[in-house]
XYZ file of C-alpha atoms in Angstrom:
418
model
C -27.649 39.327 -46.847
C -24.624 40.329 -44.811
C -24.549 39.365 -41.123
C -23.286 41.793 -38.489
C -20.967 40.438 -35.762
C -21.284 42.802 -32.764
C -19.249 43.165 -29.568
C -21.005 40.723 -27.181
C -21.590 41.297 -23.498
C -19.337 38.671 -21.932
C -19.524 39.572 -18.233
C -22.168 41.142 -15.999
C -20.067 44.280 -15.483
C -18.714 44.630 -19.003
C -19.458 47.896 -20.824
C -16.891 47.681 -23.588
C -14.170 45.357 -24.844
C -10.771 45.659 -26.513
C -10.040 43.476 -29.516
C -6.849 41.573 -28.544
C -6.176 39.812 -31.855
C -7.973 38.363 -34.901
C -7.951 34.535 -35.323
C -9.153 34.753 -38.998
C -8.538 36.857 -42.057
C -10.883 38.505 -44.512
C -12.039 35.998 -47.113
C -11.793 33.026 -44.704
C -14.736 30.619 -44.581
C -16.324 30.614 -41.122
C -18.435 27.898 -39.511
C -20.771 28.631 -36.558
C -18.805 28.084 -33.369
C -15.425 29.050 -34.840
C -13.341 31.469 -32.756
C -12.801 34.568 -34.828
C -11.064 36.886 -32.317
C -9.962 37.372 -28.765
C -11.385 40.228 -26.706
C -10.075 41.716 -23.442
C -12.973 42.329 -21.074
C -12.881 43.885 -17.623
C -12.107 40.460 -16.153
C -10.290 38.250 -18.617
C -9.279 37.673 -22.261
C -12.073 35.733 -23.870
C -12.865 34.145 -27.256
C -15.449 35.574 -29.643
C -17.262 32.894 -31.594
C -19.262 33.207 -34.836
C -22.964 32.252 -34.581
C -23.466 31.782 -38.357
C -21.765 30.195 -41.341
C -20.267 32.368 -44.042
C -17.229 34.216 -45.326
C -15.594 36.936 -43.324
C -16.256 39.876 -45.626
C -14.797 42.749 -43.552
C -12.927 43.312 -40.320
C -14.244 46.479 -38.741
C -12.674 46.559 -35.297
C -9.123 47.748 -34.882
C -6.945 45.952 -32.347
C -6.225 47.941 -29.171
C -9.267 50.213 -29.314
C -12.204 50.073 -26.906
C -15.414 48.907 -28.572
C -18.784 49.392 -26.796
C -21.258 46.571 -26.287
C -23.137 46.171 -29.578
C -20.430 47.902 -31.598
C -19.791 46.390 -35.055
C -16.543 44.355 -35.139
C -16.916 42.343 -38.365
C -19.289 41.472 -41.202
C -20.065 37.931 -42.329
C -21.885 36.805 -45.494
C -21.536 35.304 -48.921
C -18.365 35.878 -50.945
C -18.580 39.149 -52.932
C -21.624 40.573 -51.033
C -21.850 44.346 -50.798
C -21.422 45.555 -47.189
C -21.765 49.282 -47.780
C -25.435 49.452 -46.722
C -24.758 47.693 -43.433
C -21.740 49.938 -42.707
C -23.851 53.019 -43.418
C -26.551 51.790 -41.090
C -24.076 51.279 -38.173
C -22.282 54.528 -38.813
C -25.533 56.474 -38.723
C -26.140 54.982 -35.244
C -22.633 55.720 -34.146
C -21.865 52.053 -33.406
C -19.460 51.259 -36.280
C -15.833 51.262 -35.219
C -12.809 52.410 -37.246
C -12.076 50.136 -40.244
C -8.960 47.976 -39.979
C -6.247 49.031 -42.327
C -3.594 46.515 -43.378
C -3.825 42.769 -43.136
C -2.638 41.567 -39.724
C -4.329 43.166 -36.715
C -2.180 45.378 -34.613
C -0.992 44.196 -31.218
C -3.328 45.191 -28.351
C -0.411 46.247 -26.211
C -0.739 49.968 -25.691
C 2.077 51.986 -27.253
C 3.388 54.430 -24.695
C 3.043 58.091 -25.751
C 6.318 59.809 -24.985
C 5.971 63.466 -24.181
C 9.272 65.341 -24.199
C 9.644 67.938 -21.496
C 11.616 71.127 -21.645
C 15.321 70.515 -22.118
C 17.570 70.691 -19.039
C 19.655 73.888 -18.605
C 22.971 73.826 -20.398
C 26.244 75.039 -18.986
C 26.632 78.816 -18.764
C 28.137 80.303 -21.919
C 29.962 83.621 -22.231
C 27.766 86.618 -23.071
C 29.978 89.136 -24.992
C 32.995 87.258 -23.663
C 31.936 87.568 -20.020
C 30.628 84.836 -17.697
C 28.111 85.900 -15.054
C 29.375 84.726 -11.644
C 29.499 86.049 -8.135
C 32.910 86.991 -6.659
C 32.700 84.177 -4.113
C 31.835 81.678 -6.869
C 34.782 82.824 -8.915
C 37.161 82.429 -5.986
C 35.823 78.979 -5.098
C 36.184 77.897 -8.758
C 39.819 78.987 -8.871
C 40.615 77.251 -5.573
C 39.222 73.999 -6.900
C 40.523 74.252 -10.482
C 37.013 74.565 -12.027
C 36.219 76.210 -15.369
C 33.258 78.606 -14.902
C 32.215 78.007 -18.502
C 31.424 74.406 -17.635
C 29.066 75.282 -14.747
C 25.334 75.816 -14.818
C 24.207 78.961 -13.113
C 21.062 78.910 -10.970
C 21.116 82.578 -9.958
C 19.206 85.472 -11.573
C 19.803 85.593 -15.320
C 21.847 82.380 -15.151
C 24.438 83.877 -12.800
C 26.790 81.301 -11.216
C 26.645 81.493 -7.451
C 28.119 79.687 -4.482
C 25.769 76.657 -4.503
C 26.523 75.998 -8.218
C 30.202 75.680 -7.500
C 29.565 73.565 -4.384
C 27.436 71.179 -6.396
C 30.216 70.709 -8.908
C 32.840 70.291 -6.166
C 31.110 67.244 -4.667
C 31.271 65.562 -8.071
C 35.081 65.831 -8.220
C 36.722 62.418 -7.635
C 38.402 62.056 -4.205
C 41.829 61.554 -5.882
C 41.535 64.974 -7.520
C 41.685 65.590 -11.221
C 38.979 66.881 -13.513
C 35.333 66.925 -12.343
C 33.247 63.945 -13.285
C 30.474 64.569 -15.807
C 27.071 63.538 -14.516
C 25.047 61.043 -16.547
C 22.157 62.664 -18.458
C 18.826 62.162 -16.715
C 15.921 60.771 -18.697
C 13.185 63.359 -18.233
C 10.575 61.886 -20.557
C 7.077 61.081 -19.417
C 5.153 57.925 -20.440
C 1.376 57.951 -20.899
C 0.157 54.324 -21.059
C -3.415 53.455 -21.968
C -5.085 51.634 -19.056
C -6.609 48.180 -19.514
C -10.302 47.347 -19.479
C -9.813 45.724 -16.101
C -8.217 48.848 -14.649
C -11.098 50.974 -15.905
C -13.678 48.814 -14.237
C -11.655 48.599 -11.001
C -11.506 52.418 -10.953
C -15.202 52.832 -11.597
C -16.466 50.177 -9.231
C -14.245 51.019 -6.276
C -14.963 54.738 -6.654
C -18.688 53.918 -6.616
C -18.161 51.768 -3.526
C -16.125 54.332 -1.634
C -18.432 57.275 -2.329
C -21.811 55.542 -2.156
C -21.198 53.080 0.727
C -20.617 54.737 4.142
C -17.512 52.756 5.215
C -16.572 52.261 8.854
C -13.618 50.254 10.210
C -13.011 47.841 13.058
C -9.581 46.499 13.951
C -8.424 43.721 16.265
C -4.971 42.567 17.193
C -4.843 38.763 17.136
C -2.426 36.622 19.215
C -1.209 34.218 16.534
C 1.523 32.390 18.510
C -0.639 29.231 18.622
C -1.592 29.637 14.928
C 2.112 29.794 13.901
C 2.793 26.532 15.778
C -0.373 24.874 14.416
C 0.385 25.843 10.812
C 3.957 24.474 11.161
C 2.606 21.153 12.496
C -0.025 20.855 9.757
C 2.514 21.565 7.005
C 4.940 18.981 8.349
C 2.201 16.414 8.180
C 1.085 17.552 4.690
C 4.665 17.369 3.449
C 4.806 13.731 4.424
C 1.406 12.892 2.855
C 1.880 14.948 -0.322
C -0.751 17.560 0.525
C -0.729 21.302 -0.375
C 1.098 23.727 1.828
C -1.273 25.645 4.073
C -0.812 29.448 4.514
C -1.921 31.806 7.282
C -4.365 33.208 4.704
C -6.062 29.844 4.429
C -6.655 29.718 8.243
C -8.065 33.285 8.135
C -10.367 32.362 5.243
C -11.660 29.379 7.199
C -12.090 31.503 10.362
C -14.094 34.061 8.458
C -16.264 31.414 6.875
C -17.035 29.819 10.256
C -17.709 33.283 11.847
C -20.080 34.273 8.994
C -22.193 31.229 9.770
C -22.495 32.403 13.394
C -23.035 36.052 12.376
C -25.243 35.941 9.244
C -25.959 39.716 9.455
C -22.418 40.307 8.190
C -22.944 37.942 5.212
C -25.206 40.365 3.418
C -25.710 42.761 0.487
C -27.453 46.129 0.694
C -29.769 46.436 -2.360
C -30.504 50.174 -2.388
C -32.646 50.078 -5.531
C -34.957 47.490 -3.949
C -34.862 48.835 -0.413
C -33.838 45.475 1.044
C -30.885 43.674 2.657
C -30.123 40.240 1.136
C -28.882 37.737 3.707
C -27.108 34.672 2.306
C -27.475 31.215 3.809
C -24.217 30.133 2.177
C -20.698 31.532 2.417
C -18.757 32.297 -0.769
C -15.547 34.153 0.001
C -13.756 36.238 -2.568
C -9.944 36.233 -2.274
C -8.285 39.392 -3.617
C -5.416 38.391 -5.961
C -2.970 40.963 -7.389
C -2.176 40.560 -11.078
C -0.256 42.725 -13.572
C -3.384 44.632 -14.668
C -4.889 45.195 -11.261
C -6.888 42.981 -8.916
C -9.282 40.077 -9.320
C -11.284 38.190 -6.691
C -11.660 34.461 -7.431
C -14.340 32.935 -5.182
C -14.181 29.978 -2.769
C -17.690 28.523 -2.967
C -19.212 27.133 0.225
C -16.128 27.911 2.245
C -17.969 27.201 5.499
C -18.205 23.471 4.735
C -14.608 23.044 3.411
C -11.541 22.148 5.401
C -8.480 24.394 5.744
C -6.533 22.010 3.475
C -9.321 22.034 0.851
C -9.437 25.829 0.967
C -5.596 25.992 0.596
C -5.660 23.718 -2.479
C -8.453 25.714 -4.116
C -6.913 29.133 -3.439
C -3.578 28.048 -4.893
C -5.218 26.767 -8.071
C -7.409 29.894 -8.469
C -4.575 32.314 -7.749
C -2.261 30.636 -10.299
C -4.936 30.721 -12.993
C -5.834 34.349 -12.069
C -2.305 35.446 -12.656
C -2.304 33.620 -16.004
C -5.741 35.206 -16.882
C -7.335 31.810 -17.260
C -10.267 32.298 -14.870
C -13.774 32.313 -16.203
C -16.149 35.173 -15.209
C -18.193 32.715 -13.197
C -15.234 31.980 -10.988
C -14.904 35.659 -10.069
C -18.558 36.551 -9.447
C -21.078 36.043 -6.640
C -18.929 36.366 -3.471
C -20.746 37.191 -0.227
C -17.620 38.352 1.688
C -14.036 39.265 0.598
C -10.603 39.110 2.145
C -7.494 41.081 1.107
C -4.048 40.158 2.417
C -0.999 42.463 2.157
C 0.885 40.787 4.998
C 3.305 39.091 2.587
C 4.550 42.591 1.616
C 5.289 43.510 5.216
C 2.205 45.730 5.612
C 1.139 45.592 9.253
C -2.308 47.119 8.822
C -4.500 48.806 6.227
C -8.131 49.528 5.364
C -9.621 47.969 2.258
C -12.401 49.338 0.028
C -15.537 47.134 0.045
C -15.858 44.927 -3.050
C -19.435 45.458 -4.355
C -21.996 43.953 -3.851
C -20.497 42.689 -0.551
C -21.175 44.616 2.640
C -17.818 43.793 4.205
C -14.154 43.124 3.386
C -11.407 41.941 5.784
C -7.875 43.437 5.471
C -5.165 41.103 6.715
C -1.813 42.440 7.924
C 1.584 40.880 8.484
C 2.491 38.711 11.526
C 4.893 40.734 13.614
C 7.134 39.922 16.559
C 6.312 42.326 19.392
C 6.713 42.612 23.174
C 3.487 41.897 25.044
C 2.501 41.881 28.709
C 1.443 38.490 30.209
C 0.887 38.160 33.937
C 2.540 41.538 34.545
C 5.641 40.412 32.637
C 6.887 41.592 29.260
C 7.436 38.596 26.957
C 7.990 38.038 23.240
C 4.680 37.708 21.306
C 3.343 37.282 17.770
C 0.475 39.483 16.678
C -1.541 40.074 13.477
C -3.780 43.055 12.773
C -7.104 42.465 11.088
C -9.312 45.330 9.950
C -12.929 44.978 8.878
C -14.399 47.520 6.396
C -18.211 47.537 6.586
C -21.071 49.225 4.766
C -22.935 50.983 7.607
C -26.172 50.858 5.609
C -26.274 47.079 6.060
C -23.968 46.289 8.997
C -24.029 48.000 12.409
C -20.977 48.579 14.528
C -21.959 46.057 17.230
C -22.719 43.421 14.628
C -19.279 43.890 12.989
C -17.625 43.885 16.428
C -19.154 40.566 17.446
C -18.054 39.064 14.094
C -14.458 40.260 14.632
C -14.447 38.874 18.213
C -15.375 35.460 16.854
C -12.711 35.600 14.126
C -10.110 36.547 16.730
C -11.213 33.703 19.065
C -11.031 31.067 16.283
C -7.540 32.211 15.146
C -6.259 32.202 18.724
C -7.558 28.625 19.106
C -6.655 27.276 15.654
C -7.224 23.609 16.480
C -10.986 24.364 16.261
C -10.580 25.233 12.573
C -9.213 21.738 11.812
C -12.235 19.938 13.220
């Protein structure tokens, strides 16, 4: 009897997958555990394994198309078995996907759809031997040696007016001579199919923004001591062969330590159960930008790890995230999230909460700015931090006390090395 191979649920948030490529061909003998295809989920590209022995009788899924969980992607069985009854069964339930045509699977890369817009206006042409132009435009054209027939009229009915001649004049080379011809402008529009990851990002962040009442708290941190401390640490690590420590690593450690002191920030609001879950451990998600969007690899038990250990782990996770080599387990279960745009020169921003967390910290760039110390203006270094909180779970005073602790730790960075 033929055996159906369905689209499996590979992550907790997955609703559909896109077949990336086939690893086998129709007629191949398959052994349980063999990888038969690669599927792009909302979080990574993952292998699909066969759970039974047999011959691949039919490829059903077409590369590049979304397939819902439980949708038929292939049929396994004995050589020569009839698969029409199984196909009919799936088609009647609306879960059979379009049959593959041709031998090799198509590439999953979305082919841009090019939509041509209306052509640009062409130069004015004589109508019954007469060119429509205002008297002033004609005189200006003569003065500058321009042919009216080469100009594009923007007035009523295509009439050439003053601004049309002026536009052509500025294109004449400074040394004189004939007007330069502008390069044609590409006015096509590309429509590119979004990835599974982008679909999920759009859905989950929309739900977060419109179902969680966000409020924001910002502090300006004096990071002069932190800059000096990081420099000293990295000089030492360079000599001992350790990883380079970033400002983000110090902020991650400061958040982890502050969450231990303020457990009411390290929570999740479970609306369906009518409870707030308070975590006794600190797992911090680090937002990492990749080509398809954003992923949040998780630093487990960050509160008991050193700044150097956190630096090493973040570097490893970020590298594998950009190469799409993270497993779903490495991106799930955070209790708090940080997002850093400081490396792009962004001084401050507000981040959308990463469900199911109740809070996310937005980290801005370190900036040189004049500050007042003892009634004297001096050079200072400041960094803006903004906490986005779900008001259903975290009150303003609770978030404020947490931010005050983070600020104090970063302004006394030696405490983070103990």
